[in-house]
mmCIF file of C-alpha atoms in Angstrom:
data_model
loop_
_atom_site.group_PDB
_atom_site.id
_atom_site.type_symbol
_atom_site.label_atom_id
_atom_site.label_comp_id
_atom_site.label_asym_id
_atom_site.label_seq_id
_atom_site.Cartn_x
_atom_site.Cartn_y
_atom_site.Cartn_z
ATOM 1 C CA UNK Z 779 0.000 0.000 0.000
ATOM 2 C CA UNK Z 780 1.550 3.360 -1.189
ATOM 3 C CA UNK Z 781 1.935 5.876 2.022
ATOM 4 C CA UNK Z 782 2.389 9.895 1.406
ATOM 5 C CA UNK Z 783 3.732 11.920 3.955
ATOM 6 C CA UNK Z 784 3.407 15.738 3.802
ATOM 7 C CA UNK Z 785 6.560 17.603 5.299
ATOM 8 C CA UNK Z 786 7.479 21.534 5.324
ATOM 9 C CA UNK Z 787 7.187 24.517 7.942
ATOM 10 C CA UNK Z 788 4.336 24.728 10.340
ATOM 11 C CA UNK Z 789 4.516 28.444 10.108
ATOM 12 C CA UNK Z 790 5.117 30.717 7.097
ATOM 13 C CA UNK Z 791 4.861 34.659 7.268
ATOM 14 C CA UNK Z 792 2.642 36.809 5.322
ATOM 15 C CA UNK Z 793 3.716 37.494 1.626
ATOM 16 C CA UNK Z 794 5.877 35.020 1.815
ATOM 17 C CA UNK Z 795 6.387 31.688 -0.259
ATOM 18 C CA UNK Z 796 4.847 28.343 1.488
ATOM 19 C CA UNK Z 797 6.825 25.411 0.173
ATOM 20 C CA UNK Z 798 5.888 21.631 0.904
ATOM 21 C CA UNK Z 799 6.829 18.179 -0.109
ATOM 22 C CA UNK Z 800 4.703 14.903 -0.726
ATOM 23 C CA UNK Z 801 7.428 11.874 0.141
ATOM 24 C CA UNK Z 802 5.699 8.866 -1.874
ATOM 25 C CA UNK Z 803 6.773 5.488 -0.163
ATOM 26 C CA UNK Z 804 5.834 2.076 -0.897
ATOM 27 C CA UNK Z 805 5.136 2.726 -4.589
ATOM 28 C CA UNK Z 806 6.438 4.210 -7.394
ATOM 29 C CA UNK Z 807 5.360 7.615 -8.661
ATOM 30 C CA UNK Z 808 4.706 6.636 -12.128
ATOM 31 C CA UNK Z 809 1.528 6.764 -14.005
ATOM 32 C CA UNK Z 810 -0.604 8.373 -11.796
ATOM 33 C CA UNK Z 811 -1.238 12.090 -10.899
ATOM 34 C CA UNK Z 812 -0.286 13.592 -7.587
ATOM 35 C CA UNK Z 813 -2.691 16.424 -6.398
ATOM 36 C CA UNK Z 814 -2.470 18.890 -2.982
ATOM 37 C CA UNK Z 815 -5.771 19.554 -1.528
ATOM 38 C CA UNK Z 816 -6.003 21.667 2.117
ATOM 39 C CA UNK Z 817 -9.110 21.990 4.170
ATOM 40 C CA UNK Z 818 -8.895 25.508 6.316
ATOM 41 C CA UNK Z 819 -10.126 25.819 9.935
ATOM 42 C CA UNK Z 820 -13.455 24.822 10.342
ATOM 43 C CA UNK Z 821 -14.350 24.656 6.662
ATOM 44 C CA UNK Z 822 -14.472 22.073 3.641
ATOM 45 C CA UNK Z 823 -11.641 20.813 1.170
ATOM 46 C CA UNK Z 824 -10.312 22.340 -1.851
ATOM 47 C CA UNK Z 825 -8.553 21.136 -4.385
ATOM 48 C CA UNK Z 826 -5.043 23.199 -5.319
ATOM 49 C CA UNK Z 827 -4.127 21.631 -8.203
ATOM 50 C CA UNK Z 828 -2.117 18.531 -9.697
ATOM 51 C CA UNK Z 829 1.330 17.130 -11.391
ATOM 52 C CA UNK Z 830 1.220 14.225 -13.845
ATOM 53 C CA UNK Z 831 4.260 11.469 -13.461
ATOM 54 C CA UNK Z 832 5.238 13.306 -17.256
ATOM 55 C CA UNK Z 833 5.349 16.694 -15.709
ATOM 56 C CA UNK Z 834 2.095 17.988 -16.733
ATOM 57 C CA UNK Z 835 0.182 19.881 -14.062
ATOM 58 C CA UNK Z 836 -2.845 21.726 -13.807
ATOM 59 C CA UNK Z 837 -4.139 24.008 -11.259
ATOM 60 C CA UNK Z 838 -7.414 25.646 -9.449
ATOM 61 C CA UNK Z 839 -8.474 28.686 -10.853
ATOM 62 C CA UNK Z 840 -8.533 30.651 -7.993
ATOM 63 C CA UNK Z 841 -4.839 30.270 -6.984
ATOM 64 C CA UNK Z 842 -3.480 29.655 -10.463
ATOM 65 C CA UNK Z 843 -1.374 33.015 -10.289
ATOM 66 C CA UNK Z 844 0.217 31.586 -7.414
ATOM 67 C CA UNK Z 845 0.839 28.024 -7.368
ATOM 68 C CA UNK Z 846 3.536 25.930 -8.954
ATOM 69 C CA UNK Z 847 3.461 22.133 -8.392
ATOM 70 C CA UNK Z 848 6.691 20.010 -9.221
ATOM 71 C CA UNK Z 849 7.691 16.367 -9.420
ATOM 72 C CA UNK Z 850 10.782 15.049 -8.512
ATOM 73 C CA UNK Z 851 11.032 11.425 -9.877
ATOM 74 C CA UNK Z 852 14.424 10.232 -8.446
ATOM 75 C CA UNK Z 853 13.556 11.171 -5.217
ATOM 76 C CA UNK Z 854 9.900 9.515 -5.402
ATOM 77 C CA UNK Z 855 8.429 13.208 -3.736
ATOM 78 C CA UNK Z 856 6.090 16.073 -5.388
ATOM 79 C CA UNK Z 857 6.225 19.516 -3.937
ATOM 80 C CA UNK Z 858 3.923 22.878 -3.505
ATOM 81 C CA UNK Z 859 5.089 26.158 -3.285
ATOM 82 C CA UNK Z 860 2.241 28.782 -2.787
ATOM 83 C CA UNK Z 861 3.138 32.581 -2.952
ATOM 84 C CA UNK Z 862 2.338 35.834 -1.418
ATOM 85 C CA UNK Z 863 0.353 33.827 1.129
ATOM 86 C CA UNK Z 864 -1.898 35.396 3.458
ATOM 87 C CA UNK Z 865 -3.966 34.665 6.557
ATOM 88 C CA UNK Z 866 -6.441 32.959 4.563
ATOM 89 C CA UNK Z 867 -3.803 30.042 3.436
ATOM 90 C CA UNK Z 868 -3.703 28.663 6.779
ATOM 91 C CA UNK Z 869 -5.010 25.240 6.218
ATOM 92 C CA UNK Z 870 -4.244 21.685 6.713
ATOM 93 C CA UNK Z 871 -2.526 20.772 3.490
ATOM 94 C CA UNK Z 872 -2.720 17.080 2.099
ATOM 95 C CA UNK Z 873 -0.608 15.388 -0.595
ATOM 96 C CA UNK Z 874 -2.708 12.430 -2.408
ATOM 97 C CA UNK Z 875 -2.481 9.991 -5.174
ATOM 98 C CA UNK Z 876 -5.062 9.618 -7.777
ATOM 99 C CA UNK Z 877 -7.324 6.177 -7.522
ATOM 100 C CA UNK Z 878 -6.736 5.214 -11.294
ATOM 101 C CA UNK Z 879 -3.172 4.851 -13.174
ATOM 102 C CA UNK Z 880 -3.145 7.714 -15.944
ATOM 103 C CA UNK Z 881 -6.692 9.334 -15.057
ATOM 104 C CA UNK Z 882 -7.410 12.429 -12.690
ATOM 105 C CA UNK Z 883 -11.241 11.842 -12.622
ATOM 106 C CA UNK Z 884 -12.497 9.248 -10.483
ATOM 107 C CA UNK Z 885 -11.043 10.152 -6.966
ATOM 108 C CA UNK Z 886 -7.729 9.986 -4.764
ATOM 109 C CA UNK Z 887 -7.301 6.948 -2.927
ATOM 110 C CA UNK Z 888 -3.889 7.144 -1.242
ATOM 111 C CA UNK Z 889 -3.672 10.446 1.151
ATOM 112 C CA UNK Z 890 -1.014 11.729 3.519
ATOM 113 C CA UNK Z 891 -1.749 12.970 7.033
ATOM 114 C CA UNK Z 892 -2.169 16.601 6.055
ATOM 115 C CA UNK Z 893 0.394 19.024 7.732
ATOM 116 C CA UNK Z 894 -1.214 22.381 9.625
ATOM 117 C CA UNK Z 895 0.312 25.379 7.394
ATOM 118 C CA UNK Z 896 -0.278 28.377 10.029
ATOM 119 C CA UNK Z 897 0.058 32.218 8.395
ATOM 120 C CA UNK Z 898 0.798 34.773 10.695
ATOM 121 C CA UNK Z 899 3.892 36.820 11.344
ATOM 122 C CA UNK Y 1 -15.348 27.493 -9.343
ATOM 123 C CA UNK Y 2 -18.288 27.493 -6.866
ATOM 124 C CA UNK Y 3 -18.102 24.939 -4.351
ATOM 125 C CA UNK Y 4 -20.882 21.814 -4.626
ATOM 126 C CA UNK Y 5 -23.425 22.141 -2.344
ATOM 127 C CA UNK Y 6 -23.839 19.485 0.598
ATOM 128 C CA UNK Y 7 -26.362 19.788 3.679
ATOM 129 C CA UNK Y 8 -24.260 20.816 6.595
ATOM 130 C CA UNK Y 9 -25.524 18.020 8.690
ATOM 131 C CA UNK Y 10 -27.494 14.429 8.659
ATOM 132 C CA UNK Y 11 -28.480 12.588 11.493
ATOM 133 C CA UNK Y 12 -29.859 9.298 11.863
ATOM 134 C CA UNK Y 13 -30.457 6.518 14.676
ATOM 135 C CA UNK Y 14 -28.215 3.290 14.610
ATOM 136 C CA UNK Y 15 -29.496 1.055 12.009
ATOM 137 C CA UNK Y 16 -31.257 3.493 9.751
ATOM 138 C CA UNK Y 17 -30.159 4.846 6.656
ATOM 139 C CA UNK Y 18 -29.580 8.154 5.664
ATOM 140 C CA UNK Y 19 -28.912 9.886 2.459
ATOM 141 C CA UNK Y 20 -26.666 13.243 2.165
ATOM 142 C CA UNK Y 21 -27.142 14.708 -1.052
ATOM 143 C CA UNK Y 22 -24.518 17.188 -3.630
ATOM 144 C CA UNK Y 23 -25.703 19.280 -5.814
ATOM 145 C CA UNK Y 24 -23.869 21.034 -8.708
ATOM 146 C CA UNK Y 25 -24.288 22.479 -12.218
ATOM 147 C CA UNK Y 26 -24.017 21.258 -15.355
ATOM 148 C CA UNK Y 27 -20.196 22.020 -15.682
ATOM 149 C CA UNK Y 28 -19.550 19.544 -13.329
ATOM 150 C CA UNK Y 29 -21.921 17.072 -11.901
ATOM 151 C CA UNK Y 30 -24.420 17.206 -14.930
ATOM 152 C CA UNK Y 31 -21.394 16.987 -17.382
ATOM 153 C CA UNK Y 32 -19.799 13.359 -16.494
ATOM 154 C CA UNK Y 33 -20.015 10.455 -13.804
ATOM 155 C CA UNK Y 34 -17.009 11.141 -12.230
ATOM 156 C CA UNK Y 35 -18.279 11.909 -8.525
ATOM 157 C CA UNK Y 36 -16.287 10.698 -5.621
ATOM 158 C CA UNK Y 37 -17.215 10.655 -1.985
ATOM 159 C CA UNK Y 38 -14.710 10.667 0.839
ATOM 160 C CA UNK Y 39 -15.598 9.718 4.615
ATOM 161 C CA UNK Y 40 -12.824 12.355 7.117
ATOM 162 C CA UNK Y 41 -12.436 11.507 10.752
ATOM 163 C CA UNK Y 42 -10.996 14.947 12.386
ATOM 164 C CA UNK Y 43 -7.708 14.174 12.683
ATOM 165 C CA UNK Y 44 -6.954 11.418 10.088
ATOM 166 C CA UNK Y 45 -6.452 11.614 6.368
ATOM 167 C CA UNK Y 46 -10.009 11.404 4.386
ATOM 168 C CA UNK Y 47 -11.012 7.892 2.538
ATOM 169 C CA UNK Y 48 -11.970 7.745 -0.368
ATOM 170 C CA UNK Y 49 -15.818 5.644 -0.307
ATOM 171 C CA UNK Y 50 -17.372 5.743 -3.720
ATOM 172 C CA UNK Y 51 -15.736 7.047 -7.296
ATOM 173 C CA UNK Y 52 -17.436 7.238 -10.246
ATOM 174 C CA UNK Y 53 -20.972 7.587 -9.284
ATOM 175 C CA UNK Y 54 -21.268 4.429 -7.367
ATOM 176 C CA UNK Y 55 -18.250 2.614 -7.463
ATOM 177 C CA UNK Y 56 -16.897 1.178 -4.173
ATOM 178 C CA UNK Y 57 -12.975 0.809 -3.818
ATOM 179 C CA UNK Y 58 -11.621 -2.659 -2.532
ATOM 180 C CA UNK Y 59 -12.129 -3.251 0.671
ATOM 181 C CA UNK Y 60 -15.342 -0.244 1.757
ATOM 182 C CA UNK Y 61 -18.648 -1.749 3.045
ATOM 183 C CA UNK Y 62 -21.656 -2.060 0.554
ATOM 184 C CA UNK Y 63 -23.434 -0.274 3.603
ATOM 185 C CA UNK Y 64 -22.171 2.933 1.357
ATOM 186 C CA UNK Y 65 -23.986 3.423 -2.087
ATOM 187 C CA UNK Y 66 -24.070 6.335 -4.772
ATOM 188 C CA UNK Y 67 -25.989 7.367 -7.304
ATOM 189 C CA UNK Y 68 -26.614 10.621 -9.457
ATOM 190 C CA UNK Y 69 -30.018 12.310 -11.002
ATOM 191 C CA UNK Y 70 -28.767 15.504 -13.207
ATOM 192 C CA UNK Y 71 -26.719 17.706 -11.334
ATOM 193 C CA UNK Y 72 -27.521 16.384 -7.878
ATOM 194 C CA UNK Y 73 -25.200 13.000 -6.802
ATOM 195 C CA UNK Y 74 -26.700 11.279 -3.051
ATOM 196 C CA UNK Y 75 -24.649 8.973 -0.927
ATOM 197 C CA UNK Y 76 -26.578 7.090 1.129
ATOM 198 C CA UNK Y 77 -25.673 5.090 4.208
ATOM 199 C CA UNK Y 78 -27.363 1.820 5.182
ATOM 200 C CA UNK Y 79 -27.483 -0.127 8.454
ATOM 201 C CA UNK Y 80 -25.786 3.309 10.389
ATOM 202 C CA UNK Y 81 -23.104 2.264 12.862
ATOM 203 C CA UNK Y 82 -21.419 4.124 15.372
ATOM 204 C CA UNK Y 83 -18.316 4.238 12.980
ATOM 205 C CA UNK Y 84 -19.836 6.099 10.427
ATOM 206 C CA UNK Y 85 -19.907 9.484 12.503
ATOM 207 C CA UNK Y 86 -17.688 11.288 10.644
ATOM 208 C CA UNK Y 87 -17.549 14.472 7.693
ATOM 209 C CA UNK Y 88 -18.711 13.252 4.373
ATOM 210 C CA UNK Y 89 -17.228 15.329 1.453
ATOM 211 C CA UNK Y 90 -18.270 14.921 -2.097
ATOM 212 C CA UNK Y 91 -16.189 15.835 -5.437
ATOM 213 C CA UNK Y 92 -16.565 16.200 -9.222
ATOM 214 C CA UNK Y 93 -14.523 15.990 -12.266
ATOM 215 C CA UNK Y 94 -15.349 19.496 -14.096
ATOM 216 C CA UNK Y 95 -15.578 20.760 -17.981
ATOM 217 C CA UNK Y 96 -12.562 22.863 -17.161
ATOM 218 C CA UNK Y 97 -10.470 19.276 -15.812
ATOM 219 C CA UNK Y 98 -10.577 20.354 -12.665
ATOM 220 C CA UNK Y 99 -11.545 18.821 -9.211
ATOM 221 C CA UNK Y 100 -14.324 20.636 -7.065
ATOM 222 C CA UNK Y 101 -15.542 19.468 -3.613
ATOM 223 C CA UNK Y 102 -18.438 20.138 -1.443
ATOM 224 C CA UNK Y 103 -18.793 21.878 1.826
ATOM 225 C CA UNK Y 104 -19.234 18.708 3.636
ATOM 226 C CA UNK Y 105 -21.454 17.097 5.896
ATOM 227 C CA UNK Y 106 -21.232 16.112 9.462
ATOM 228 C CA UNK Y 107 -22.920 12.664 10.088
ATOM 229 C CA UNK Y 108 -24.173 12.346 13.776
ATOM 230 C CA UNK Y 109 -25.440 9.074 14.739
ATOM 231 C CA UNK Y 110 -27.864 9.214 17.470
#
């Protein structure tokens, strides 16, 4: 069974860069797609965007200007870095796997423990 | 991207079944059967309970069932146990190839 683990600093500064990497264990990172989704305080989950084993990555809309996902194959990881984060960033960030080799659509069944990404100065 | 739209909260007796319902638009849920459903425990990383409509992963309980009517999906839990008290989030494949989630639902069993 393929096991994520999220890792990165706990606390990041306003208008700064929040930077965090996905270690993939267990399983290679081939073939599937590798997404970040966070879930603030008290709210519900979004979706931040994704990288494809070939590079490839897409991202949501509403943080597109600010979001660059990367994949780094020898190491088996994935990483986030979010810029000119504010307040409203703070979220529990989580690393997953899609549930299907080479398709996006139909879930994420492999998830890390999410890792609380606090913004304040 | 508008969030899907989930009742904040279901509650049902031990035994019963309950049904928690996600409605969208026709850029995502009405445009392809590619809605997921994830059970979350505070605390723990979510798990993933039905993909693609109504498809269970290896290994979940047929006590969980999905199913979709135009832009509205519904998961519905049979034969409630104690267990299943947890936040139930659903998600859906959109036009633009993006992911979109719901506000989620807290699931009280009484």
């Amino acid at each position: 069974q393929v096991q994520l683990q999220e890792s990165g600093p706990g606390l990041v500064k306003p208008s700064e860069t929040l930077s965090l990497t996905c270690t993939v264990s267990r399983g290679s990172i081939s073939s599937y797609y590798w997404t970040w989704i966070r879930q603030p305080p008290g709210k519900g989950l979004e979706w931040i965007g994704y990288v494809y084993y070939s590079g490839s990555t897409d991202y949501n809309p509403s943080l597109k200007s600010r979001v660059t996902i990367s994949l780094d194959t020898s190491m088996n990881q994935f990483s986030l870095k979010l810029t000119s984060v504010t307040a409203a960033d703070t979220a529990v960030y989580y690393c997953a796997r899609s549930s299907h080799l080479g398709e996006f659509s139909s879930g994420f069944d492999s998830w890390g423990q999410g890792t609380l990404v606090t913004v304040s100065s | 991207q508008s969030a899907l739209t989930q009742p904040a909260s279901v509650s049902g007796s031990l035994g019963q079944s309950i049904t928690i319902s996600c409605t969208g638009t026709s850029s995502d849920i009405g445009s392809y059967n590619f809605v997921s459903w994830y059970q979350h425990h505070p605390g723990k990383a979510p798990k993933l309970i039905i993909y693609d409509v109504s498809n269970r992963p290896s290994g979940v309980s047929n006590r969980f069932s999905g199913s979709k009517s135009g832009n509205t999906a519904s998961l519905t839990i049979s034969g409630l146990q104690a267990e299943d008290e947890a936040d139930y989030y659903c998600s859906s494949f959109t036009t633009r190839s993006t992911v979109v989630f719901g506000g989620g639902t807290k699931v009280t069993v009484l």
